[in-house]
Coordinates of N, CA and C in Angstrom, one line a residue:
C1 N 4.1 4.0 20.6 CA 4.5 3.8 19.3 C 5.4 3.7 18.1
K2 N 5.9 2.5 18.6 CA 6.8 0.9 17.9 C 5.7 1.1 17.1
K3 N 4.5 0.5 17.7 CA 3.0 -0.4 16.5 C 3.1 0.8 15.3
E4 N 2.9 2.4 15.7 CA 2.8 3.0 15.3 C 3.8 3.2 13.8
T5 N 4.9 3.2 14.7 CA 6.3 2.7 12.9 C 5.5 2.2 12.3
L6 N 6.3 1.1 12.9 CA 5.8 -0.7 12.5 C 5.0 0.1 12.1
L7 N 3.9 -0.1 11.7 CA 2.7 0.1 11.2 C 3.5 1.1 9.3
M8 N 3.5 2.3 9.9 CA 4.0 3.0 9.0 C 5.1 2.7 7.7
V9 N 6.5 1.5 8.5 CA 6.8 1.4 7.6 C 6.9 0.1 6.4
T10 N 5.2 -1.3 7.0 CA 4.6 -1.4 6.4 C 4.0 -1.3 5.9
L11 N 3.3 -0.2 5.5 CA 2.5 0.6 4.6 C 3.2 0.7 4.0
W12 N 4.9 1.6 3.8 CA 5.3 1.6 3.1 C 5.4 1.0 2.4
C13 N 6.4 -0.2 2.4 CA 6.6 -2.0 1.9 C 5.7 -2.2 0.7
V14 N 4.3 -2.1 1.4 CA 3.3 -2.3 1.2 C 2.7 -2.1 -0.4
G15 N 2.9 -0.5 0.2 CA 2.7 0.0 -1.5 C 3.7 0.3 -2.4
E16 N 5.4 0.1 -2.1 CA 7.0 0.8 -3.1 C 6.6 -1.1 -3.6
Y17 N 7.0 -2.2 -3.7 CA 7.1 -3.1 -3.2 C 5.7 -3.9 -4.0
C18 N 4.4 -3.2 -4.2 CA 3.3 -3.9 -4.4 C 3.1 -5.2 -5.6
N19 N 4.4 -4.9 -6.2 CA 4.2 -6.2 -7.7 C 5.0 -7.2 -7.0
L20 N 5.5 -6.7 -6.3 CA 6.7 -8.0 -5.4 C 5.2 -9.4 -5.0
L21 N 4.6 -8.1 -4.0 CA 3.8 -8.6 -3.4 C 3.3 -9.5 -4.0
C22 N 2.8 -9.6 -5.1 CA 1.1 -9.9 -5.3 C 1.4 -10.5 -6.9
G23 N 3.0 -11.0 -7.1 CA 3.7 -12.0 -8.3 C 3.2 -11.1 -9.3
D24 N 3.8 -10.0 -9.7 CA 4.0 -9.9 -11.0 C 5.7 -10.0 -11.4
V25 N 6.7 -9.8 -10.5 CA 7.7 -10.2 -10.6 C 8.2 -12.5 -10.2
A26 N 8.5 -13.0 -10.7 CA 8.3 -14.9 -10.0 C 9.9 -14.9 -8.6
V27 N 9.0 -14.7 -7.7 CA 9.4 -14.9 -6.3 C 8.8 -16.1 -5.7
D28 N 10.6 -17.4 -5.9 CA 10.7 -18.4 -5.4 C 10.4 -17.6 -3.6
L29 N 8.7 -18.3 -3.5 CA 8.6 -19.0 -1.9 C 8.6 -19.8 -0.8
A30 N 9.5 -21.0 -1.6 CA 9.7 -22.6 -0.9 C 10.3 -21.7 -0.1
I31 N 9.5 -22.2 1.4 CA 10.5 -22.1 2.3 C 11.0 -23.9 2.4
S32 N 11.9 -23.6 2.8 CA 12.1 -25.0 4.0 C 12.4 -25.2 5.9
E33 N 11.8 -25.7 6.4 CA 12.0 -26.1 7.5 C 13.0 -27.1 8.3
P34 N 14.0 -26.7 8.9 CA 15.3 -27.0 9.9 C 14.8 -29.2 9.1
S35 N 13.8 -29.3 8.9 CA 13.6 -30.7 9.4 C 13.2 -31.5 8.4
G36 N 13.3 -30.6 7.1 CA 12.8 -31.1 5.9 C 12.3 -30.4 5.3
Q37 N 11.3 -30.5 5.9 CA 9.6 -30.1 5.0 C 9.8 -29.4 4.5
E38 N 9.6 -29.0 3.2 CA 9.1 -27.5 2.6 C 7.3 -27.1 2.2
W39 N 6.9 -26.1 2.1 CA 6.0 -26.0 2.8 C 6.2 -24.5 1.4
Q40 N 4.9 -24.3 1.1 CA 5.2 -23.9 -0.7 C 3.6 -22.2 0.2
K41 N 4.3 -21.2 -0.7 CA 3.2 -20.2 -0.2 C 2.8 -19.7 -1.0
Q42 N 2.1 -19.3 -1.4 CA 1.4 -18.7 -2.2 C 0.5 -17.1 -2.0
Q43 N 1.2 -16.1 -3.1 CA 1.4 -15.0 -3.3 C -0.2 -14.1 -3.7
P44 N -0.2 -13.5 -2.4 CA -2.2 -12.5 -2.6 C -2.6 -12.5 -4.0
S45 N -3.6 -11.9 -3.8 CA -3.7 -11.7 -5.3 C -3.9 -10.3 -4.4
P46 N -3.8 -9.1 -5.4 CA -4.7 -7.2 -5.8 C -5.3 -7.2 -4.7
Q47 N -6.7 -8.0 -5.2 CA -7.9 -8.3 -4.4 C -7.6 -8.9 -2.7
Q48 N -6.6 -9.7 -2.8 CA -6.4 -10.1 -1.2 C -6.2 -8.9 -0.5
V49 N -5.2 -8.0 -1.1 CA -4.6 -6.9 -0.3 C -5.2 -5.8 0.1
M50 N -6.8 -5.7 -0.7 CA -6.7 -4.5 -1.1 C -7.9 -4.7 -0.2
S51 N -8.6 -6.0 0.3 CA -9.4 -6.2 0.8 C -8.6 -6.6 3.2
V52 N -7.7 -6.5 2.7 CA -6.9 -6.7 4.0 C -6.3 -4.9 4.3
L53 N -5.8 -4.1 3.1 CA -6.1 -3.1 3.2 C -7.3 -1.9 4.0
A54 N -9.1 -2.3 3.0 CA -9.6 -2.0 3.9 C -10.7 -2.4 5.7
A55 N -9.6 -3.0 5.2 CA -9.7 -3.7 7.1 C -9.2 -2.9 8.0
L56 N -7.7 -2.8 7.3 CA -6.5 -1.4 8.1 C -8.2 -1.0 8.6
L57 N -7.4 0.3 7.3 CA -8.2 1.5 7.5 C -9.2 1.8 8.5
A58 N -10.0 0.5 8.6 CA -11.4 0.0 10.0 C -10.8 0.1 11.0
S59 N -10.5 0.3 11.1 CA -9.6 -0.2 12.3 C -9.0 0.7 13.5
H60 N -8.6 -0.2 14.4 CA -8.5 1.3 15.3 C -6.7 1.5 15.1
Y61 N -5.8 1.0 14.4 CA -4.4 0.9 14.7 C -3.9 2.1 13.7
V62 N -5.7 2.4 12.6 CA -4.6 3.8 11.8 C -5.9 5.1 12.5
N63 N -5.3 5.2 13.5 CA -5.9 6.1 14.6 C -5.5 7.4 14.5
T64 N -4.2 7.6 13.3 CA -3.3 8.4 13.9 C -3.6 9.6 12.2
N65 N -3.4 10.9 12.2 CA -3.8 11.6 10.6 C -2.4 10.9 10.0
Q66 N -1.4 11.6 10.3 CA 0.1 11.3 10.0 C -0.3 9.0 8.6
L67 N -1.2 8.0 9.7 CA -0.9 6.6 9.0 C -2.3 6.7 8.7
I68 N -3.4 8.3 8.8 CA -3.8 7.1 7.2 C -4.1 8.0 5.7
Q69 N -2.8 9.3 6.1 CA -2.0 9.6 4.7 C -1.4 7.9 4.8
H70 N -0.3 7.8 5.0 CA 0.3 7.1 4.8 C -0.9 5.8 4.0
A71 N -1.9 4.9 5.0 CA -2.1 3.9 4.0 C -2.6 4.4 2.7
M72 N -3.2 6.1 2.6 CA -3.7 5.9 1.2 C -2.6 7.0 0.8
T73 N -1.6 6.6 0.8 CA -0.4 7.1 -0.2 C 0.2 5.0 -1.3
T74 N -0.9 4.5 0.0 CA 0.3 3.1 -0.5 C -1.3 2.2 -1.0
L75 N -2.8 3.4 -1.2 CA -3.2 2.4 -1.5 C -3.3 3.1 -3.1
L76 N -2.9 4.9 -3.4 CA -3.1 4.7 -5.1 C -1.3 4.8 -5.7
K77 N -0.6 4.0 -5.1 CA 0.4 3.2 -5.3 C 0.2 1.7 -5.4
F78 N -0.5 1.4 -4.8 CA -1.5 -0.1 -5.3 C -2.7 0.2 -7.1
A79 N -3.0 1.6 -6.9 CA -3.9 0.8 -7.8 C -3.6 1.4 -9.0
G80 N -2.1 2.1 -9.0 CA -0.8 2.0 -10.0 C -0.4 1.6 -10.8
E81 N -0.2 0.1 -10.4 CA 0.4 -1.1 -10.2 C -0.8 -2.0 -10.2
F82 N -1.8 -1.1 -10.2 CA -3.6 -3.1 -10.8 C -4.2 -2.5 -11.2
A83 N -4.7 -2.4 -11.9 CA -5.8 -1.9 -13.1 C -6.7 -2.2 -12.5
E84 N -6.4 -3.8 -11.8 CA -8.5 -4.2 -11.5 C -9.2 -4.2 -9.9
I85 N -7.9 -3.4 -9.5 CA -8.4 -3.0 -8.3 C -8.6 -0.9 -7.5
R86 N -8.8 0.0 -8.8 CA -9.0 1.1 -8.7 C -10.0 1.4 -9.0
D87 N -10.6 1.3 -8.3 CA -12.5 1.3 -8.8 C -12.5 0.6 -6.2
S88 N -12.0 -0.2 -6.2 CA -12.4 -0.1 -4.7 C -10.8 0.9 -4.1
A89 N -10.0 1.1 -4.6 CA -9.5 1.7 -4.5 C -9.8 3.1 -4.1
K90 N -10.4 3.1 -5.3 CA -11.3 4.7 -5.3 C -12.4 5.4 -4.1
A91 N -12.7 4.0 -4.5 CA -13.8 3.9 -2.7 C -13.2 4.3 -1.6
L92 N -11.7 3.4 -1.3 CA -11.0 4.1 0.1 C -10.9 5.6 0.4
L93 N -10.5 5.6 -0.3 CA -9.5 6.7 -0.8 C -11.2 8.3 -0.6
L94 N -12.2 7.8 -1.2 CA -13.2 8.6 -1.0 C -13.8 8.9 0.4
K95 N -13.7 7.9 1.0 CA -13.6 7.9 2.4 C -13.6 8.8 3.2
F96 N -12.1 8.9 3.0 CA -11.7 10.4 3.5 C -11.6 11.5 3.6
S97 N -12.7 11.8 2.3 CA -13.1 13.4 2.0 C -13.9 14.3 2.7
V98 N -14.7 13.4 3.8 CA -15.3 13.6 4.5 C -14.5 13.7 5.9
H99 N -13.2 14.0 6.6 CA -12.7 13.3 7.5 C -12.3 14.6 8.2
P100 N -12.5 14.6 9.5 CA -12.0 15.9 10.4 C -11.2 16.6 9.7
D101 N -10.1 16.1 9.8 CA -8.5 17.0 9.3 C -8.9 17.2 7.7
L102 N -8.7 18.4 7.2 CA -8.3 19.5 5.9 C -7.7 18.4 4.9
E103 N -6.2 18.4 6.0 CA -5.2 17.4 5.2 C -5.1 16.5 5.0
V104 N -6.6 15.1 5.7 CA -6.6 14.0 5.1 C -7.5 14.5 4.1
Q105 N -8.7 15.0 4.4 CA -9.8 15.3 3.2 C -9.1 15.6 2.0
Q106 N -7.9 16.7 1.7 CA -7.3 17.2 0.7 C -6.7 15.8 -0.5
R107 N -6.0 15.4 0.4 CA -5.1 14.5 0.0 C -6.2 13.3 -0.4
A108 N -6.6 13.0 0.1 CA -7.9 12.1 -0.1 C -9.0 12.4 -1.5
C109 N -9.4 13.9 -1.6 CA -10.1 14.8 -3.2 C -8.6 14.0 -4.1
E110 N -7.3 13.8 -3.8 CA -6.3 14.5 -4.4 C -5.6 13.5 -5.3
F111 N -6.2 12.3 -4.1 CA -5.9 10.8 -5.3 C -6.8 10.1 -5.6
S112 N -7.8 10.5 -4.7 CA -8.6 10.0 -6.1 C -9.0 10.4 -7.2
A113 N -8.9 11.8 -7.3 CA -8.8 12.3 -8.9 C -8.2 11.6 -9.2
L114 N -6.9 11.8 -9.0 CA -5.8 11.2 -9.5 C -5.6 9.2 -10.3
V115 N -6.6 8.3 -9.8 CA -6.7 7.5 -9.4 C -7.2 7.4 -11.0
D116 N -7.8 8.1 -11.2 CA -8.6 7.6 -12.7 C -7.5 8.6 -13.4
H117 N -6.5 8.9 -13.4 CA -5.8 8.9 -14.3 C -4.2 8.6 -14.4
L118 N -4.7 6.8 -13.5 CA -3.6 6.7 -13.3 C -2.1 6.3 -14.6
D119 N -3.0 6.0 -15.7 CA -2.7 5.3 -16.7 C -1.7 6.4 -17.8
I120 N -2.0 7.7 -18.0 CA -1.9 9.3 -18.3 C -0.1 9.6 -16.9
C121 N -0.6 9.6 -15.8 CA 0.4 9.9 -14.8 C 1.0 9.1 -14.1
S122 N 2.1 7.2 -14.8 CA 2.1 6.9 -14.6 C 3.0 6.4 -13.7
G123 N 4.2 7.3 -13.8 CA 5.1 8.2 -13.2 C 5.7 8.9 -11.5
L124 N 4.1 8.9 -11.2 CA 3.6 8.8 -9.7 C 3.3 7.8 -8.5
T125 N 3.5 6.6 -9.4 CA 3.2 5.1 -8.8 C 4.3 4.9 -8.8
D126 N 5.8 4.4 -9.1 CA 6.6 4.0 -9.5 C 7.5 4.0 -8.2
Q127 N 7.9 3.4 -8.6 CA 8.9 3.0 -7.3 C 9.8 3.7 -7.1
M128 N 10.4 4.2 -5.6 CA 11.6 5.5 -5.3 C 12.9 3.9 -5.7
P129 N 13.8 5.6 -6.8 CA 14.5 4.5 -7.0 C 16.0 4.5 -6.0
A130 N 16.9 3.3 -6.3 CA 17.7 2.6 -5.4 C 18.1 4.3 -4.8
I131 N 18.8 4.6 -4.2 CA 20.0 4.5 -2.5 C 21.2 4.6 -3.7
P132 N 22.4 5.6 -4.1 CA 23.9 4.8 -5.0 C 24.1 5.1 -3.6
A133 N 25.4 3.9 -4.0 CA 26.1 3.7 -3.0 C 27.3 4.9 -3.0
S134 N 28.0 5.2 -1.7 CA 29.3 6.2 -1.3 C 30.0 5.8 -2.7
S135 N 30.2 6.5 -2.7 CA 32.0 6.5 -3.5 C 32.9 7.0 -2.5
T136 N 32.7 6.7 -1.6 CA 34.3 7.1 -0.2 C 34.9 6.1 0.1

Protein backbone atom coordinates (compact mmCIF):
# COMPACT_ATOMS: atom_id res chain seq x y z
CA CYS A 1 0.00 0.00 0.00
CA LYS A 2 2.87 2.39 0.79
CA LYS A 3 4.51 1.64 -2.56
CA GLU A 4 1.25 2.33 -4.36
CA THR A 5 0.88 5.69 -2.62
CA LEU A 6 4.47 6.62 -3.41
CA LEU A 7 3.94 5.67 -7.05
CA MET A 8 0.78 7.81 -7.22
CA VAL A 9 2.64 10.81 -5.82
CA THR A 10 5.51 10.20 -8.22
CA LEU A 11 3.20 9.99 -11.21
CA TRP A 12 1.43 13.17 -10.13
CA CYS A 13 4.74 15.02 -9.75
CA VAL A 14 5.98 13.87 -13.16
CA GLY A 15 2.76 14.99 -14.83
CA GLU A 16 2.45 18.24 -12.92
CA TYR A 17 6.09 19.34 -13.17
CA CYS A 18 7.19 17.75 -16.45
CA ASN A 19 8.39 21.15 -17.69
CA LEU A 20 10.90 21.24 -14.80
CA LEU A 21 11.80 17.59 -15.19
CA CYS A 22 12.68 17.85 -18.87
CA GLY A 23 14.43 21.18 -18.90
CA ASP A 24 11.82 23.70 -20.08
CA VAL A 25 12.85 25.86 -17.14
CA ALA A 26 16.48 26.42 -16.25
CA VAL A 27 17.26 24.50 -13.08
CA ASP A 28 20.73 24.29 -11.57
CA LEU A 29 21.44 20.62 -11.09
CA ALA A 30 25.00 20.88 -9.87
CA ILE A 31 25.23 18.85 -6.67
CA SER A 32 28.10 19.35 -4.24
CA GLU A 33 29.16 16.52 -2.02
CA PRO A 34 30.67 17.05 1.43
CA SER A 35 34.05 16.05 -0.04
CA GLY A 36 33.87 19.11 -2.30
CA GLN A 37 33.41 17.09 -5.48
CA GLU A 38 30.66 18.38 -7.78
CA TRP A 39 28.43 16.25 -9.93
CA GLN A 40 26.61 17.70 -12.90
CA LYS A 41 23.35 15.92 -13.60
CA GLN A 42 21.60 16.12 -16.94
CA GLN A 43 17.88 16.54 -17.25
CA PRO A 44 16.16 13.75 -19.18
CA SER A 45 14.60 14.34 -22.56
CA PRO A 46 10.83 13.97 -22.99
CA GLN A 47 11.49 10.79 -25.00
CA GLN A 48 13.51 9.30 -22.14
CA VAL A 49 10.73 10.02 -19.65
CA MET A 50 8.18 8.51 -22.04
CA SER A 51 10.22 5.32 -22.30
CA VAL A 52 10.34 5.10 -18.49
CA LEU A 53 6.56 5.66 -18.30
CA ALA A 54 6.02 2.98 -20.96
CA ALA A 55 8.19 0.52 -19.03
CA LEU A 56 6.36 1.38 -15.82
CA LEU A 57 2.96 0.83 -17.44
CA ALA A 58 4.13 -2.55 -18.73
CA SER A 59 5.44 -3.59 -15.31
CA HIS A 60 3.68 -5.27 -12.41
CA TYR A 61 3.97 -2.07 -10.32
CA VAL A 62 1.02 -0.40 -12.04
CA ASN A 63 -1.46 -3.09 -11.12
CA THR A 64 -4.58 -1.28 -9.91
CA ASN A 65 -7.12 0.68 -11.88
CA GLN A 66 -6.41 3.78 -9.81
CA LEU A 67 -2.68 3.62 -10.61
CA ILE A 68 -3.42 3.06 -14.30
CA GLN A 69 -5.70 6.10 -14.33
CA HIS A 70 -3.04 8.22 -12.58
CA ALA A 71 -0.49 7.06 -15.15
CA MET A 72 -2.84 7.95 -18.01
CA THR A 73 -3.36 11.43 -16.55
CA THR A 74 0.41 11.81 -16.37
CA LEU A 75 0.68 10.80 -20.03
CA LEU A 76 -1.93 13.37 -21.04
CA LYS A 77 -0.27 16.18 -19.09
CA PHE A 78 3.12 15.20 -20.47
CA ALA A 79 1.77 15.18 -24.04
CA GLY A 80 0.26 18.60 -23.41
CA GLU A 81 3.66 20.00 -22.52
CA PHE A 82 5.78 18.28 -25.19
CA ALA A 83 4.30 17.99 -28.70
CA GLU A 84 7.11 15.71 -29.88
CA ILE A 85 5.92 12.81 -27.71
CA ARG A 86 2.19 13.04 -28.47
CA ASP A 87 2.17 10.09 -30.87
CA SER A 88 3.88 7.77 -28.40
CA ALA A 89 1.63 9.01 -25.56
CA LYS A 90 -1.45 8.34 -27.69
CA ALA A 91 -0.19 4.85 -28.55
CA LEU A 92 0.30 4.07 -24.84
CA LEU A 93 -3.15 5.41 -24.01
CA LEU A 94 -4.80 3.37 -26.75
CA LYS A 95 -3.37 0.16 -25.25
CA PHE A 96 -5.77 0.65 -22.35
CA SER A 97 -8.83 1.08 -24.58
CA VAL A 98 -9.27 -2.71 -24.35
CA HIS A 99 -8.69 -2.95 -20.61
CA PRO A 100 -11.15 -5.18 -18.70
CA ASP A 101 -12.25 -2.27 -16.49
CA LEU A 102 -14.79 0.01 -18.16
CA GLU A 103 -13.60 3.20 -16.41
CA VAL A 104 -10.03 2.60 -17.58
CA GLN A 105 -11.31 1.99 -21.13
CA GLN A 106 -13.35 5.17 -21.09
CA ARG A 107 -10.51 7.31 -19.77
CA ALA A 108 -8.10 5.79 -22.31
CA CYS A 109 -10.46 6.58 -25.19
CA GLU A 110 -11.16 10.11 -23.93
CA PHE A 111 -7.51 10.94 -23.30
CA SER A 112 -6.31 9.48 -26.61
CA ALA A 113 -8.88 11.65 -28.42
CA LEU A 114 -7.77 14.71 -26.43
CA VAL A 115 -4.12 14.21 -27.40
CA ASP A 116 -5.03 15.18 -30.98
CA HIS A 117 -6.57 18.46 -29.80
CA LEU A 118 -4.18 19.62 -27.09
CA ASP A 119 -3.23 22.70 -29.10
CA ILE A 120 -6.73 24.10 -28.73
CA CYS A 121 -7.41 22.60 -25.28
CA SER A 122 -4.15 23.56 -23.60
CA GLY A 123 -5.86 24.60 -20.37
CA LEU A 124 -6.65 20.96 -19.64
CA THR A 125 -3.03 20.11 -19.02
CA ASP A 126 -1.88 23.29 -17.24
CA GLN A 127 -0.35 23.06 -13.80
CA MET A 128 -2.68 23.21 -10.85
CA PRO A 129 -2.74 26.67 -9.29
CA ALA A 130 -0.86 27.14 -6.05
CA ILE A 131 -2.91 26.84 -2.88
CA PRO A 132 -3.33 30.32 -1.41
CA ALA A 133 -1.74 30.91 1.95
CA SER A 134 -4.11 31.08 4.86
CA SER A 135 -4.70 34.65 6.00
CA THR A 136 -5.72 33.69 9.53
